[in-house]
């Protein structure tokens, strides 16, 4: 653990799957490849979500994007939370607590 954030060794014990380990690490570090992230490095012309017209980063995808609303319901159920205005940090704390 690094502060409240698990390191890759801790994550790998949860999943036992290298692909999932990398994905979780990228979500935690906000380095999941999205138009918003690519735009920061001048690799994508527009950082905005084509559905919501907001910055299309991992926080937007997980917490706000209308396109992923049905998946969000599944995530909230899996994490046993119903917080409509949850922040990214609170979401991660639920993930670290549940480890599912």
CSV table of C-alpha atoms in Angstrom, one decimal:
chain,number,residue,atom,x,y,z
A,1,UNK,CA,0.0,0.0,0.0
A,2,UNK,CA,1.1,3.5,-0.8
A,3,UNK,CA,-0.9,5.7,1.6
A,4,UNK,CA,-4.5,4.7,1.0
A,5,UNK,CA,-3.7,3.5,-2.5
A,6,UNK,CA,-2.9,-0.2,-3.1
A,7,UNK,CA,0.2,-1.0,-5.1
A,8,UNK,CA,0.3,-3.4,-8.0
A,9,UNK,CA,1.4,-6.3,-5.7
A,10,UNK,CA,-1.6,-5.8,-3.5
A,11,UNK,CA,-3.9,-5.5,-6.5
A,12,UNK,CA,-2.5,-8.7,-8.0
A,13,UNK,CA,-3.5,-10.7,-4.9
A,14,UNK,CA,-7.1,-9.5,-5.4
A,15,UNK,CA,-7.5,-10.5,-9.1
A,16,UNK,CA,-4.8,-13.0,-9.9
A,17,UNK,CA,-5.2,-11.8,-13.5
A,18,UNK,CA,-2.4,-9.6,-15.1
A,19,UNK,CA,-4.7,-7.9,-17.5
A,20,UNK,CA,-7.2,-6.9,-14.8
A,21,UNK,CA,-4.2,-5.8,-12.6
A,22,UNK,CA,-3.0,-3.4,-15.2
A,23,UNK,CA,-6.5,-2.0,-15.8
A,24,UNK,CA,-7.1,-1.5,-12.1
A,25,UNK,CA,-3.7,0.2,-11.8
A,26,UNK,CA,-4.6,2.5,-14.7
A,27,UNK,CA,-8.0,3.4,-13.3
A,28,UNK,CA,-6.4,4.2,-9.9
A,29,UNK,CA,-3.7,6.3,-11.4
A,30,UNK,CA,-6.1,8.0,-13.9
A,31,UNK,CA,-4.0,6.8,-16.8
A,32,UNK,CA,-6.6,4.8,-18.6
A,33,UNK,CA,-6.5,5.8,-22.2
A,34,UNK,CA,-9.4,8.1,-22.9
A,35,UNK,CA,-9.9,11.0,-25.3
A,36,UNK,CA,-9.4,13.4,-22.4
A,37,UNK,CA,-6.0,11.9,-21.5
A,38,UNK,CA,-4.9,11.6,-25.1
A,39,UNK,CA,-5.8,15.3,-25.6
A,40,UNK,CA,-3.5,16.3,-22.8
A,41,UNK,CA,-0.6,14.9,-24.8
A,42,UNK,CA,-1.8,16.4,-28.1
A,43,UNK,CA,-2.7,12.9,-29.4
A,44,UNK,CA,-6.4,13.5,-29.8
A,45,UNK,CA,-8.1,16.6,-31.2
A,46,UNK,CA,-10.9,16.9,-28.7
A,47,UNK,CA,-11.0,16.1,-25.0
A,48,UNK,CA,-14.8,16.2,-24.8
A,49,UNK,CA,-17.2,13.3,-24.5
A,50,UNK,CA,-19.3,13.1,-27.7
A,51,UNK,CA,-22.4,12.2,-25.6
A,52,UNK,CA,-22.2,14.7,-22.7
A,53,UNK,CA,-19.8,17.4,-24.0
A,54,UNK,CA,-17.7,17.1,-20.8
A,55,UNK,CA,-14.0,16.2,-20.4
A,56,UNK,CA,-13.9,12.6,-21.4
A,57,UNK,CA,-11.6,11.2,-18.7
A,58,UNK,CA,-11.9,8.1,-16.5
A,59,UNK,CA,-13.7,10.0,-13.8
A,60,UNK,CA,-16.3,11.2,-16.3
A,61,UNK,CA,-16.7,7.7,-17.7
A,62,UNK,CA,-17.1,6.0,-14.3
A,63,UNK,CA,-19.2,8.7,-12.6
A,64,UNK,CA,-21.2,10.8,-15.0
A,65,UNK,CA,-21.3,9.7,-18.7
A,66,UNK,CA,-24.8,9.0,-19.9
A,67,UNK,CA,-23.5,6.4,-22.3
A,68,UNK,CA,-22.3,4.2,-19.4
A,69,UNK,CA,-25.3,4.7,-17.0
A,70,UNK,CA,-26.5,1.1,-17.2
A,71,UNK,CA,-23.0,-0.2,-16.4
A,72,UNK,CA,-22.8,2.3,-13.5
A,73,UNK,CA,-25.9,0.8,-11.9
A,74,UNK,CA,-24.2,-2.6,-12.0
A,75,UNK,CA,-21.0,-1.1,-10.5
A,76,UNK,CA,-23.0,0.6,-7.7
A,77,UNK,CA,-24.8,-2.6,-6.9
A,78,UNK,CA,-21.5,-4.5,-6.8
A,79,UNK,CA,-20.0,-1.9,-4.5
A,80,UNK,CA,-23.2,-1.7,-2.3
A,81,UNK,CA,-23.5,2.0,-2.8
A,82,UNK,CA,-26.2,4.3,-4.1
A,83,UNK,CA,-24.5,7.7,-3.9
A,84,UNK,CA,-25.6,9.7,-6.9
A,85,UNK,CA,-23.0,12.4,-6.4
A,86,UNK,CA,-20.0,10.2,-5.5
A,87,UNK,CA,-16.5,11.5,-6.1
A,88,UNK,CA,-13.7,9.6,-7.8
A,89,UNK,CA,-11.8,9.3,-4.5
A,90,UNK,CA,-14.9,8.0,-2.6
A,91,UNK,CA,-15.6,5.5,-5.5
A,92,UNK,CA,-12.0,4.2,-5.2
A,93,UNK,CA,-12.4,3.9,-1.4
A,94,UNK,CA,-15.5,1.7,-2.0
A,95,UNK,CA,-13.5,-0.4,-4.4
A,96,UNK,CA,-10.6,-0.8,-2.0
A,97,UNK,CA,-13.0,-1.8,0.8
A,98,UNK,CA,-15.0,-4.3,-1.3
A,99,UNK,CA,-12.2,-5.7,-3.5
A,100,UNK,CA,-14.7,-7.4,-5.7
